[in-house]
Short mmCIF file of C-alpha atoms and ligand atoms in Angstrom, two decimals:
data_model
loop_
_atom_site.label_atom_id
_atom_site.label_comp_id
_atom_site.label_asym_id
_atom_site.label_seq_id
_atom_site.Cartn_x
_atom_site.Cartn_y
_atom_site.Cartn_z
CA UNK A 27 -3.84 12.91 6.64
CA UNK A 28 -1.72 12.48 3.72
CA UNK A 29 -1.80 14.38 0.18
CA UNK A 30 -3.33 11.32 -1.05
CA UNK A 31 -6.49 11.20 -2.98
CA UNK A 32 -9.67 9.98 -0.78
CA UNK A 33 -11.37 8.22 -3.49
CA UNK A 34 -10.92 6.70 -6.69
CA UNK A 35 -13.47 8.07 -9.08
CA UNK A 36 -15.04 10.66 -11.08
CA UNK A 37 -16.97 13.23 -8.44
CA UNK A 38 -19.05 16.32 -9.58
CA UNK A 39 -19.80 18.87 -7.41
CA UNK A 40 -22.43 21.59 -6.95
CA UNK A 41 -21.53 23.99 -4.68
CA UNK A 42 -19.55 22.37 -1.41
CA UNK A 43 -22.08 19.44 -2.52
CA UNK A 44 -20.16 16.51 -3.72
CA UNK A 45 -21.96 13.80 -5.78
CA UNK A 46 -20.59 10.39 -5.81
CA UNK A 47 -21.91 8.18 -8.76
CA UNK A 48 -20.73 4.89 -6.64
CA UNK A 49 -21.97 6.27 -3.47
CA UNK A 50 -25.53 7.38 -5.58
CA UNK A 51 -25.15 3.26 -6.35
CA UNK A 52 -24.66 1.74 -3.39
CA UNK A 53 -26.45 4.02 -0.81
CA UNK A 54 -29.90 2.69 -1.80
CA UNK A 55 -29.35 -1.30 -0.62
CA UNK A 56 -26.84 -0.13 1.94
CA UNK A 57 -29.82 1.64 3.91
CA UNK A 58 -32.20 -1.07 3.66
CA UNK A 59 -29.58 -3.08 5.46
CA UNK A 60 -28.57 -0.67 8.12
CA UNK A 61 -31.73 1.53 8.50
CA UNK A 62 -33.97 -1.18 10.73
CA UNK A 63 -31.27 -2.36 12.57
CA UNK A 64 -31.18 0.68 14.59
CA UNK A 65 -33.73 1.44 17.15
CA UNK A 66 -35.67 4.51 17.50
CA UNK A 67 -33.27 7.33 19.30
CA UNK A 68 -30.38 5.83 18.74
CA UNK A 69 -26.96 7.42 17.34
CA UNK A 70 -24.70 6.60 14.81
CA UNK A 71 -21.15 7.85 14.61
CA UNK A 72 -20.36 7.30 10.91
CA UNK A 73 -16.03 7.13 9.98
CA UNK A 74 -15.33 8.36 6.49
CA UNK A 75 -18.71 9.72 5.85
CA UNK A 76 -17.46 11.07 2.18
CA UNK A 77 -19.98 12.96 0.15
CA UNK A 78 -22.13 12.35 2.87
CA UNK A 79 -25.10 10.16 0.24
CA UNK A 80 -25.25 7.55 2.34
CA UNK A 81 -25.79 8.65 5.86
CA UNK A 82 -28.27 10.65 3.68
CA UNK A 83 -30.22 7.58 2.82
CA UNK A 84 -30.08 6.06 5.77
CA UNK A 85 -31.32 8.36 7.71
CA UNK A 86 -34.28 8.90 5.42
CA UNK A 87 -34.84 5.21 6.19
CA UNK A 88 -35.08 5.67 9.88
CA UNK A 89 -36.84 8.73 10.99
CA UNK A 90 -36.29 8.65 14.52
CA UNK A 91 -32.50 8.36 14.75
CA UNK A 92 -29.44 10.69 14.90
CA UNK A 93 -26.38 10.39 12.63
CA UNK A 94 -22.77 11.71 13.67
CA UNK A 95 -20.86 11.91 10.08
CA UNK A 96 -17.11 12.49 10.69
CA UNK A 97 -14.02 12.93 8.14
CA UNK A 98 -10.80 14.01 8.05
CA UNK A 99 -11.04 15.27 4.62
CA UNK A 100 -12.71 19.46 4.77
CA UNK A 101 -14.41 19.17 1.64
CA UNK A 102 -16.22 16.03 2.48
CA UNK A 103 -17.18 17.88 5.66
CA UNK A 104 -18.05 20.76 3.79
CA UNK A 105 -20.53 18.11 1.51
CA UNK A 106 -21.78 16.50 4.56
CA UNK A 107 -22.72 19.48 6.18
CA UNK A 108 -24.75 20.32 2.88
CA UNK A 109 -27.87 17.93 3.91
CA UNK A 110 -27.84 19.55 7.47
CA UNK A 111 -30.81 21.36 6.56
CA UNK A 112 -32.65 18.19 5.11
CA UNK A 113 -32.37 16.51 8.09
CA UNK A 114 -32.46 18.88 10.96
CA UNK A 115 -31.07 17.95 14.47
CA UNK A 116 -30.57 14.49 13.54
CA UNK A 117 -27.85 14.69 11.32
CA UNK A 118 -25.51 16.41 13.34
CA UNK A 119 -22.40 18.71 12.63
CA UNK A 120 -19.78 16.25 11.06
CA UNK A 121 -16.84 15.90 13.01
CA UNK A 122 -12.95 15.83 11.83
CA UNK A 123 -12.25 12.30 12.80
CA UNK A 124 -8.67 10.57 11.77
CA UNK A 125 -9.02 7.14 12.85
CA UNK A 126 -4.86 6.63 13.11
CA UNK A 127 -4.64 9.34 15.75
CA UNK A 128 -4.12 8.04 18.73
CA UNK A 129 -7.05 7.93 21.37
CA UNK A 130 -9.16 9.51 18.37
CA UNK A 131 -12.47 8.46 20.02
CA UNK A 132 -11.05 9.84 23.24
CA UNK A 133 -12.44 13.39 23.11
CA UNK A 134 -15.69 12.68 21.40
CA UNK A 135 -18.95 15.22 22.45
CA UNK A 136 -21.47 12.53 23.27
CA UNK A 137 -21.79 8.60 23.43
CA UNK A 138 -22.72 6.40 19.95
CA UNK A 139 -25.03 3.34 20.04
CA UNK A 140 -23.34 1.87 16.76
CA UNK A 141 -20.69 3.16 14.45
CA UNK A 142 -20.53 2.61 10.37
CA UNK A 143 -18.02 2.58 8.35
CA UNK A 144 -18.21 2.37 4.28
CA UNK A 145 -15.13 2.05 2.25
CA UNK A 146 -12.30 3.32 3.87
CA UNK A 147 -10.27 0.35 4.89
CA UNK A 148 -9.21 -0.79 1.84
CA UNK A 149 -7.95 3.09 0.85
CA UNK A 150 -5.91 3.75 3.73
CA UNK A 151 -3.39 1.96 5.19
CA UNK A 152 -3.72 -0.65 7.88
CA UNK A 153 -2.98 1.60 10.71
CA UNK A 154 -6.67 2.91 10.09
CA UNK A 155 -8.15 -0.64 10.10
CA UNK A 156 -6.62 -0.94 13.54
CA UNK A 157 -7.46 2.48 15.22
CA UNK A 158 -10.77 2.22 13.63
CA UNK A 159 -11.65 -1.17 15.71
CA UNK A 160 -9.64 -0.16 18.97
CA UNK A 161 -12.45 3.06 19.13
CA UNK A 162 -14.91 0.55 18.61
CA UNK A 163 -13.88 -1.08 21.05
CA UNK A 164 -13.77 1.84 23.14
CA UNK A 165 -16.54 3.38 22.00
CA UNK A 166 -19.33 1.06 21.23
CA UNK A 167 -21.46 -0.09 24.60
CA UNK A 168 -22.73 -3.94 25.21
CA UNK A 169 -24.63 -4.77 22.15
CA UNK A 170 -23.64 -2.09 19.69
CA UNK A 171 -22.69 -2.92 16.39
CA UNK A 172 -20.35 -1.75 13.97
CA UNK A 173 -21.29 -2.05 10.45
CA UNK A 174 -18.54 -2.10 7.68
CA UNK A 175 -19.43 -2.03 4.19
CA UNK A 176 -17.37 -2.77 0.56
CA UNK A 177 -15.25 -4.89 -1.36
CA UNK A 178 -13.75 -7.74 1.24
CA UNK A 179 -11.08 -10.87 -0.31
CA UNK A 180 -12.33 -14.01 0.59
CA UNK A 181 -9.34 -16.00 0.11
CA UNK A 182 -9.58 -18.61 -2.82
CA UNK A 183 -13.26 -17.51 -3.01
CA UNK A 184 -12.65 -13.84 -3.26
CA UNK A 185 -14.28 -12.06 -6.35
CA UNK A 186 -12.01 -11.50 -9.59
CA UNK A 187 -13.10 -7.88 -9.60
CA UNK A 188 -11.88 -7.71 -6.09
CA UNK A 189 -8.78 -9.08 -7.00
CA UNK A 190 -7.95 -6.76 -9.64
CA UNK A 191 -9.10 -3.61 -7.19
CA UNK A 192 -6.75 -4.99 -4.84
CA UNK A 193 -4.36 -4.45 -7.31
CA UNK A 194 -4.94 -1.56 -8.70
CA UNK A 195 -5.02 0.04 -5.04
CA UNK A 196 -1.45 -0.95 -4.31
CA UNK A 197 0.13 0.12 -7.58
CA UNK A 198 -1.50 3.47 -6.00
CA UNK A 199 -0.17 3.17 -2.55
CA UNK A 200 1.42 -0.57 -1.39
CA UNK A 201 -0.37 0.15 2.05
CA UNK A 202 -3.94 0.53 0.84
CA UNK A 203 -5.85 -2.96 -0.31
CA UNK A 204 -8.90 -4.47 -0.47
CA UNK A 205 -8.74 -6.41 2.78
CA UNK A 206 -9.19 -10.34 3.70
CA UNK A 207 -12.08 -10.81 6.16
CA UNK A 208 -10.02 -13.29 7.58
CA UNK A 209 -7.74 -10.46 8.45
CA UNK A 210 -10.57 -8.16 9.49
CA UNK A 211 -12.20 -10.35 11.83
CA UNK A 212 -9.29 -11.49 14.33
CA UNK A 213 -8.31 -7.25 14.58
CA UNK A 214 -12.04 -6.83 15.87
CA UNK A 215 -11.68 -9.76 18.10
CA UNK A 216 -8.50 -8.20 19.62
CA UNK A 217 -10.74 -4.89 20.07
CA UNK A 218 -13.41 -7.12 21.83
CA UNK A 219 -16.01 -6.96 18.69
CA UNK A 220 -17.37 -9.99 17.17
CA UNK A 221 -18.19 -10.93 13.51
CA UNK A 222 -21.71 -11.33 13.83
CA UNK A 223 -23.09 -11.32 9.98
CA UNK A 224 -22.16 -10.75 6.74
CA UNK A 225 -24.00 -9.83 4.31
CA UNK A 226 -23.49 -10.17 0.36
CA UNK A 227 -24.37 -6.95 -1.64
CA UNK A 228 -24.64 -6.05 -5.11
CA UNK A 229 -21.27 -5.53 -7.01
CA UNK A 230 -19.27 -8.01 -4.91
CA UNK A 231 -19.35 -5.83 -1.96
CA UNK A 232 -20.10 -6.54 1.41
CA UNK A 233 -21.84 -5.49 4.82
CA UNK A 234 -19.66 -7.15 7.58
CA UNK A 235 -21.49 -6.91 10.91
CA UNK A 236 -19.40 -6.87 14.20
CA UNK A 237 -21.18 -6.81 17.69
CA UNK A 238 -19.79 -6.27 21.24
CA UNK A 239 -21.11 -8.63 23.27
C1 SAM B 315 -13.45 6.06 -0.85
S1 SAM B 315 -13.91 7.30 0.28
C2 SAM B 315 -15.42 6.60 0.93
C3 SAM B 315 -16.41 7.64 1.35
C4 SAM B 315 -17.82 7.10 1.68
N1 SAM B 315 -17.82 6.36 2.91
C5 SAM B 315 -18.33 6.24 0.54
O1 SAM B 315 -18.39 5.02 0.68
O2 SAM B 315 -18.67 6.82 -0.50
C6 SAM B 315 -12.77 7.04 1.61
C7 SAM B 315 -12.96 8.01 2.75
O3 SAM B 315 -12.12 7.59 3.83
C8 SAM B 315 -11.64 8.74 4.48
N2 SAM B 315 -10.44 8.38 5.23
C9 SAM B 315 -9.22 8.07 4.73
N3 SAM B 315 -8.35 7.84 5.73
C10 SAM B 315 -9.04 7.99 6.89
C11 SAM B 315 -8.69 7.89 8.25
N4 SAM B 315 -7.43 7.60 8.63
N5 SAM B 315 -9.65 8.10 9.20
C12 SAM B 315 -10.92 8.38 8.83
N6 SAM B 315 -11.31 8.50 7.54
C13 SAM B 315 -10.38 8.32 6.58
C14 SAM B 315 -11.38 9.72 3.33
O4 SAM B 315 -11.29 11.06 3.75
C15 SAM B 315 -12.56 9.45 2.42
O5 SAM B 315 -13.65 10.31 2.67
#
């Protein structure tokens, strides 16, 4: 990982607990997407888990599945590990994943029925895009999905407040970017993963749905 910052906004903390006021947002309609999509005893391996909120709410959702948070970043996996004890045995020990290692989902300790992935893409560069949906490829078995959420360009139809994200992200870092589906969709193809949904979501976000056949 680089020295550069993971997120964008104003965190608080209490203790290794990090609090996310978009994550506190979004986590709510996210899981009422997600949550019945996955079948009883199923597993999740989660990339950029962050504070941790939203595997949180998800799994609140859905009682009778197991959640694999992972993040390269200690203090999110310090934050993650703080709802361990809310969710016993089904939200397991987060994992220090870097999706632009190579063969990252080589070594893994157990097998994943879907993956999920909330705004990373568009704050790292594109190498991460790519490793991300070559381990789903790898990874995800005949039928699994991988669900990627946040702000997505839509060519001429993309939203203004995306646009001027986008922006703001490269005067950061000219690698990061809010990404065009259009240039999502044929790296997932490549990977053997196809768009299968996607949904709209409050705040000009999206969830973008992509199955392996
Ligand atoms: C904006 S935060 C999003 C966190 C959380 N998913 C959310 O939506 O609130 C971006 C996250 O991506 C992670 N990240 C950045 N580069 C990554 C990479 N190459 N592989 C995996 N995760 C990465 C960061 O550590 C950070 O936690």
């Amino acid at each position: 990982m680089s020295d550069k910052p993971v997120h964008l906004e104003d965190r608080t903390s209490e203790g290794a607990r990090l609090f996310s006021p978009t994550a506190a947002r979004n986590c709510g309609p996210i899981a009422d997407i997600i949550a019945p999509q996955i079948k009883p005893g199923q597993c999740v391996l989660e990339i950029a888990s962050g504070t941790g909120q939203q595997a949180m709410a998800i799994i609140d959702k859905a009682l009778d599945i197991y959640w694999q948070p992972s993040d390269p970043d200690a203090a999110s996996r310090a934050s993650v590990k703080t709802y361990i004890e809310a969710a016993p045995l089904r939200l397991l020990d987060p994992l220090n994943i870097d999706v632009t290692q190579p063969n990252w989902w080589a070594a893994l300790p157990r097998t994943y029925d879907h993956m999920f992935c909330a705004n990373m893409i568009h704050i790292a560069p594109a190498a991460a895009l790519h490793g991300l949906a070559k381990g789903a490829g790898e990874l995800l078995p005949p039928g699994g999905n991988i669900w990627l959420y946040g702000p997505f360009l839509f060519g001429d139809d993309s939203a203004q407040s995306n646009l001027t994200f986008n922006d703001r992200l490269k005067q950061r870092d000219p690698a990061w970017g809010v990404r065009e589906l259009d240039f999502v969709k044929p790296i997932f193809a490549n990977a053997g993963l196809d768009c299968d949904r996607v949904t709209a979501m409050p705040a000009n976000n999206h969830i973008i749905c992509l199955k392996k056949p």
